[in-house]
GROMACS .gro file of C-alpha atoms in nm:
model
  236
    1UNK     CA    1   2.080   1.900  -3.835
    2UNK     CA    2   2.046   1.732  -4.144
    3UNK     CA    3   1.745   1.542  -4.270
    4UNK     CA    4   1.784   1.166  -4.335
    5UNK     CA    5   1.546   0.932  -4.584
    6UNK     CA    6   1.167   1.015  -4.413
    7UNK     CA    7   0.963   0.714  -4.452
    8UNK     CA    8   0.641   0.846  -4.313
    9UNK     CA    9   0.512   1.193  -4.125
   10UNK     CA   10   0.353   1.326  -3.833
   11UNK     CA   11   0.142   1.607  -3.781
   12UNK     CA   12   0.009   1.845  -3.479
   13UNK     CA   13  -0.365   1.961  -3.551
   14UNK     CA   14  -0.407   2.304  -3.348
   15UNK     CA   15  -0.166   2.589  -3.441
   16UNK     CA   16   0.000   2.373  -3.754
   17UNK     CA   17  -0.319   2.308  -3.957
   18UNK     CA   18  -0.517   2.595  -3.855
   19UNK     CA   19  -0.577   2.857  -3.582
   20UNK     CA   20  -0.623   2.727  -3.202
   21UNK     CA   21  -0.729   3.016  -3.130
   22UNK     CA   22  -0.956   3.124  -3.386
   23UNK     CA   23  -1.155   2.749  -3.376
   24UNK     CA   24  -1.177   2.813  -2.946
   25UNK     CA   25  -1.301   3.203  -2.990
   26UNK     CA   26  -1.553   3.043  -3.236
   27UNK     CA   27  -1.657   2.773  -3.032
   28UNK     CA   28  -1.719   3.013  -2.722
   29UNK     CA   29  -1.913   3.305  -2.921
   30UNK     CA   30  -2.131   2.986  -2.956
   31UNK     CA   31  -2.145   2.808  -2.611
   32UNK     CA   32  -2.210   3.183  -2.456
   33UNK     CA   33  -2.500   3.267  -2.691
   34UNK     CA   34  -2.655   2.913  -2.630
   35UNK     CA   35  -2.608   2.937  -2.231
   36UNK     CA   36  -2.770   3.275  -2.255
   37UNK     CA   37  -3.045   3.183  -2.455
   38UNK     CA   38  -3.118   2.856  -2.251
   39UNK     CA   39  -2.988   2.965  -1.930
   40UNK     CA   40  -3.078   3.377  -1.916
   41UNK     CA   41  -2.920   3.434  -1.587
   42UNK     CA   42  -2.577   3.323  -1.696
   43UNK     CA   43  -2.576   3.689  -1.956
   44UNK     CA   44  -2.427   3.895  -1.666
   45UNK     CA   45  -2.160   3.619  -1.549
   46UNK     CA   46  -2.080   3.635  -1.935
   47UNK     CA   47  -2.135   3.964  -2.011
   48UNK     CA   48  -1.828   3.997  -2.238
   49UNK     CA   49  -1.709   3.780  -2.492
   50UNK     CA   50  -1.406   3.700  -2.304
   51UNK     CA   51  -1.588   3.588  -1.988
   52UNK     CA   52  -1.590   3.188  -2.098
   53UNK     CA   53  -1.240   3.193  -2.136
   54UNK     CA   54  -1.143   3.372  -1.788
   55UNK     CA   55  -1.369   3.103  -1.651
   56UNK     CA   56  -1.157   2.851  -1.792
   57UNK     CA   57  -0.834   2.956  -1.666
   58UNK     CA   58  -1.020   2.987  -1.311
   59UNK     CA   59  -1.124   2.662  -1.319
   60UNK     CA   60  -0.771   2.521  -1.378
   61UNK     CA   61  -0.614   2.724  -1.129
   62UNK     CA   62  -0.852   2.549  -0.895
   63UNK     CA   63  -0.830   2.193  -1.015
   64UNK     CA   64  -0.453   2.170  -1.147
   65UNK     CA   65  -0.508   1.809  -1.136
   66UNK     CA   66  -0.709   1.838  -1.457
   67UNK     CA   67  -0.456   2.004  -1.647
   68UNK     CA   68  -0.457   1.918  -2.012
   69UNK     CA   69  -0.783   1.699  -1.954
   70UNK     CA   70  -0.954   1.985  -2.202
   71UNK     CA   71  -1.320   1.795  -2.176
   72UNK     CA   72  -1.340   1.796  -1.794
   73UNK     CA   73  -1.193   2.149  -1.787
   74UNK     CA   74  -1.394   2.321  -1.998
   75UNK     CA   75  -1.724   2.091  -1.776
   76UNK     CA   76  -1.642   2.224  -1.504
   77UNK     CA   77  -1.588   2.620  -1.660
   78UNK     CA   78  -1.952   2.532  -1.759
   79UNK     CA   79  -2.096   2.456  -1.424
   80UNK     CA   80  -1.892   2.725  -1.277
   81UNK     CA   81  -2.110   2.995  -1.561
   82UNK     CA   82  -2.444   2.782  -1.459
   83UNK     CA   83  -2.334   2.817  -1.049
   84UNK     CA   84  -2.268   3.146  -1.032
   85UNK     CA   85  -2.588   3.272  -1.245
   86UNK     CA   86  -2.826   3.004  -1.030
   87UNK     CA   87  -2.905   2.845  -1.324
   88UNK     CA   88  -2.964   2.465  -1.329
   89UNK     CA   89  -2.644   2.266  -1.389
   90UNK     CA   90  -2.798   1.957  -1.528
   91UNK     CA   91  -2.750   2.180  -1.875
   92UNK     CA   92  -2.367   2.080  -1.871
   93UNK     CA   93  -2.327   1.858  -2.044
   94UNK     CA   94  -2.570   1.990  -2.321
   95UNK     CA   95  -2.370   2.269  -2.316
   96UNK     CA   96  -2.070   2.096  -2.349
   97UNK     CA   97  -2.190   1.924  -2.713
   98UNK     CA   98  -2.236   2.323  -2.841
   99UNK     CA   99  -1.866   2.415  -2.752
  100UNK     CA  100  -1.706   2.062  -2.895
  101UNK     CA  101  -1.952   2.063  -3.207
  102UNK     CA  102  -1.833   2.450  -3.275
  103UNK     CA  103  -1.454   2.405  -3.183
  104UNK     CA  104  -1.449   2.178  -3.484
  105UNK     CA  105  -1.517   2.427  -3.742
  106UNK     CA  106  -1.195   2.473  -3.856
  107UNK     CA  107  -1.041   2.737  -4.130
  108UNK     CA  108  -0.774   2.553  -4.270
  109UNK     CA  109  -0.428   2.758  -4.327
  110UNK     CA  110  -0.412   2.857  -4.711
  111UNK     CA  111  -0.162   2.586  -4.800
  112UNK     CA  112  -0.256   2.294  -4.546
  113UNK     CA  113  -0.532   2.125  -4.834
  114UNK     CA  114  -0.322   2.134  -5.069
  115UNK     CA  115   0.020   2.014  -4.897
  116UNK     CA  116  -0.128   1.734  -4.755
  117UNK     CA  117  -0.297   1.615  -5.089
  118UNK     CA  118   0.073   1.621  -5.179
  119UNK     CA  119   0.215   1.465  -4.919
  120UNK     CA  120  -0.077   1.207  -4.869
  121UNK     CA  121   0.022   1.066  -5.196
  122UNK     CA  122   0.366   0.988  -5.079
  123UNK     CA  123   0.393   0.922  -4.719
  124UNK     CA  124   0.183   0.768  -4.435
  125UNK     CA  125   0.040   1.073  -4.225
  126UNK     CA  126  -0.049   1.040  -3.861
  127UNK     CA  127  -0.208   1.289  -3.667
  128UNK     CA  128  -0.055   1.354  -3.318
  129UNK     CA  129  -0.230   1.607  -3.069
  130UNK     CA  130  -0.277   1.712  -2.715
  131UNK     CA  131  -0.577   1.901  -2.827
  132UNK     CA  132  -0.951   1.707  -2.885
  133UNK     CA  133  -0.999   1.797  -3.288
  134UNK     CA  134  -1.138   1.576  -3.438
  135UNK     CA  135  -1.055   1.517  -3.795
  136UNK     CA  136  -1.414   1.330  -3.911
  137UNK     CA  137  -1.534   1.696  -3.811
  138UNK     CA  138  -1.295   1.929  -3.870
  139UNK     CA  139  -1.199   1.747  -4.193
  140UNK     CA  140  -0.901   1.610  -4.395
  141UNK     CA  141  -0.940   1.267  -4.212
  142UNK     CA  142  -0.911   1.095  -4.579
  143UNK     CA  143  -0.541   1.182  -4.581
  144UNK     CA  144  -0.449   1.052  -4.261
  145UNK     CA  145  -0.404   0.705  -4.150
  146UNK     CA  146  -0.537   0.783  -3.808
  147UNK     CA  147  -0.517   1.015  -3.557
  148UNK     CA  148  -0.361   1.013  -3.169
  149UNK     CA  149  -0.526   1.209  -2.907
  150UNK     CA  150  -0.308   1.222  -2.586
  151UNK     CA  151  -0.660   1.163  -2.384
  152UNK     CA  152  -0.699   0.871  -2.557
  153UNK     CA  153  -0.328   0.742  -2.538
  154UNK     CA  154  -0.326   0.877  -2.193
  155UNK     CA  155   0.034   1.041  -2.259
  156UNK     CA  156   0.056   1.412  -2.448
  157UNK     CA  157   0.331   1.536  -2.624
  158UNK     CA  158   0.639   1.591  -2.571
  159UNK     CA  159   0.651   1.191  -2.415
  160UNK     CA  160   0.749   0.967  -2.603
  161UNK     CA  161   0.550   0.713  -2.619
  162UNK     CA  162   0.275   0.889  -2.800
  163UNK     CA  163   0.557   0.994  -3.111
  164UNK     CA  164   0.673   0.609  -3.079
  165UNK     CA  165   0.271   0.487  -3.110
  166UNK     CA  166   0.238   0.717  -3.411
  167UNK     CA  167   0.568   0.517  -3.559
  168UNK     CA  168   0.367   0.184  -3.510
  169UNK     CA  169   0.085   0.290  -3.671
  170UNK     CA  170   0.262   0.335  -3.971
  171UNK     CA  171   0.474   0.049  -3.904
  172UNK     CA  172   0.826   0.264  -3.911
  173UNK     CA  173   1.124   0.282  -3.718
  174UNK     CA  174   1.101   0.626  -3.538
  175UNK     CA  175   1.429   0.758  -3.664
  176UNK     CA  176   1.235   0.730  -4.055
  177UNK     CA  177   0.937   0.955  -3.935
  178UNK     CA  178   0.966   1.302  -3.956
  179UNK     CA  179   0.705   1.506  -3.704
  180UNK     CA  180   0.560   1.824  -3.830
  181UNK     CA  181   0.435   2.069  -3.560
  182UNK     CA  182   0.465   2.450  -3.462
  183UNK     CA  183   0.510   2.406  -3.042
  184UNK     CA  184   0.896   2.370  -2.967
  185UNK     CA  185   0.880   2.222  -2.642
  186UNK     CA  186   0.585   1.945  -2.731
  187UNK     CA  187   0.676   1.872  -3.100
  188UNK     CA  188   1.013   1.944  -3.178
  189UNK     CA  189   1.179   1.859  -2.858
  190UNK     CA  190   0.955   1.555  -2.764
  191UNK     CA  191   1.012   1.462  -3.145
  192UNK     CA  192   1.383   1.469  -3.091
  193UNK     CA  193   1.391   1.306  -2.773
  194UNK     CA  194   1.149   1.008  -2.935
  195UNK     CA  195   1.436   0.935  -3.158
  196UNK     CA  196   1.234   1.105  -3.484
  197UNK     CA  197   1.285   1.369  -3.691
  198UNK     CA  198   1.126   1.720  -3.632
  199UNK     CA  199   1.000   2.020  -3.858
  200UNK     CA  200   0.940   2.310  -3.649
  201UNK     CA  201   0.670   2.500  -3.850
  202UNK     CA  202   0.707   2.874  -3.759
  203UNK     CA  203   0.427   3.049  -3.941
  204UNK     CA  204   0.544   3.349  -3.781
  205UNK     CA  205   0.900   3.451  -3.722
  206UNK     CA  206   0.781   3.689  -3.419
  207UNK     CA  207   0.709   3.373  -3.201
  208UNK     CA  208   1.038   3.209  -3.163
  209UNK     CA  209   1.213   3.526  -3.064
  210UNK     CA  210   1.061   3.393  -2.665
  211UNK     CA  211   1.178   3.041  -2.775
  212UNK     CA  212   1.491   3.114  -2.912
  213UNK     CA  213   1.683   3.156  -2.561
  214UNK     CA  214   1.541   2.816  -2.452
  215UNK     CA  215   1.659   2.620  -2.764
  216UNK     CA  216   1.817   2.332  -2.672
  217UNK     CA  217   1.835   2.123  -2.985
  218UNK     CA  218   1.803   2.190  -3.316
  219UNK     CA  219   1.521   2.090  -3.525
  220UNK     CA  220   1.631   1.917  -3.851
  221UNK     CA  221   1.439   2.178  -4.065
  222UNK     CA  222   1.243   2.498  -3.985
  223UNK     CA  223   0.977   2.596  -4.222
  224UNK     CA  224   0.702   2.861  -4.278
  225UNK     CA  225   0.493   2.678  -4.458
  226UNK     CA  226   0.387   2.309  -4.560
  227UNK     CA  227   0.409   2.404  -4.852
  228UNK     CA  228   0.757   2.460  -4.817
  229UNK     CA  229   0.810   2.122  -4.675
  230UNK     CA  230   0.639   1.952  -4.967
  231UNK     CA  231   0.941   2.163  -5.176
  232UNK     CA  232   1.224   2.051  -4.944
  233UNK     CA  233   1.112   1.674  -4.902
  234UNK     CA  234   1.036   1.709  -5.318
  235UNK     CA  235   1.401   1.776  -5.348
  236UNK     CA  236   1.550   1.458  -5.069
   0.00000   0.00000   0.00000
């Protein structure tokens, strides 16, 4: 497909900016030493490091309802930790505020800074995600104009009404915003079905070999890199 006159760009957070799941591996290291230093009972039920997440998965097979609803899922992962070791529950939501404040200590891929200093300069940037960073923590909010979480929109990617809010923030037409993001289904698809234009950002090639069978339309450019968008959109 080829790419038309971009008037402004959106972005994913988690996967395209930096690792999901290094900030979530992070952010559990800290919630488990925390609920085993304030809650001692819970260091059998979380006797590996991989414990919090199992719990998390549990907990969403149980309450499919909550699906995508990352806040109340990882709550109730908590009280699940707290329930099993007979430790008081009322910690919760204490312990929640350890595993948000840590999952927002992001490591930036090498060339995000940079490419969006570039592209900052030169097009409106909204942030679209189904995830709960938050940018005035993570960082890099100065180069957005704002930022849509699907909790707060109450729609998550791939509808489209969250791509076409992220067009009226900037005040475009969707078919002049081009949406950046590395998840086929959610951001290139959903992109292309919003009437926008999608970069699929495939960091690395080994992950679209699943996708590739699945493929049902094209995304107007594939890249590796922002950094390689700022070159391509440098050259339109």
């Amino acid at each position: 497909m080829r790419l038309n006159a971009v008037e402004a760009i959106s972005l994913d957070l988690d996967d395209t900016l930096w690792s999901f799941a290094q900030a979530v591996a992070g952010a559990e290291d800290a919630l488990r030493s925390w609920l085993i230093e304030h809650a001692p009972g819970t260091a059998g039920v979380l006797a590996t490091r991989e414990a919090l997440g199992r719990l998390r998965v549990q907990f969403e097979t149980v309450r499919p309802d909550l699906a995508g609803d990352y806040r109340r899922l990882r709550l109730g992962s908590i009280q699940m930790a707290l329930e099993q070791a007979g430790e008081d529950v009322s910690l919760v939501e204490t312990a929640y505020g350890i595993f948000f404040s840590a999952r927002q200590k992001v490591e930036f891929f090498e060339d995000v800074l940079p490419s969006l200093e570039w592209l900052s300069t030169r097009f409106p940037l909204v942030a679209v995600t189904n995830g709960n960073a938050d940018l005035q923590q993570t960082g890099g909010a100065h180069f957005f104009k704002g930022t849509l979480h699907a909790a707060t929109v109450g729609v998550a990617k791939p509808d489209a009404a969250i791509f076409h809010a992220a067009a009226q923030m900037v005040d475009v037409v969707p078919r002049s915003m081009l949406h950046v993001g590395d998840d086929y289904a959610a951001d290139v698809l959903g992109a292309i079905g919003a009437g926008m234009q999608a970069a699929w950002l495939v960091r690395d090639p080994s992950t679209t070999q699943a996708v590739t069978p699945r493929i049902q339309r094209e995304p107007h450019l594939v890249i590796p890199t922002l950094t390689r968008l700022c070159e391509m959109l440098g050259r339109n």
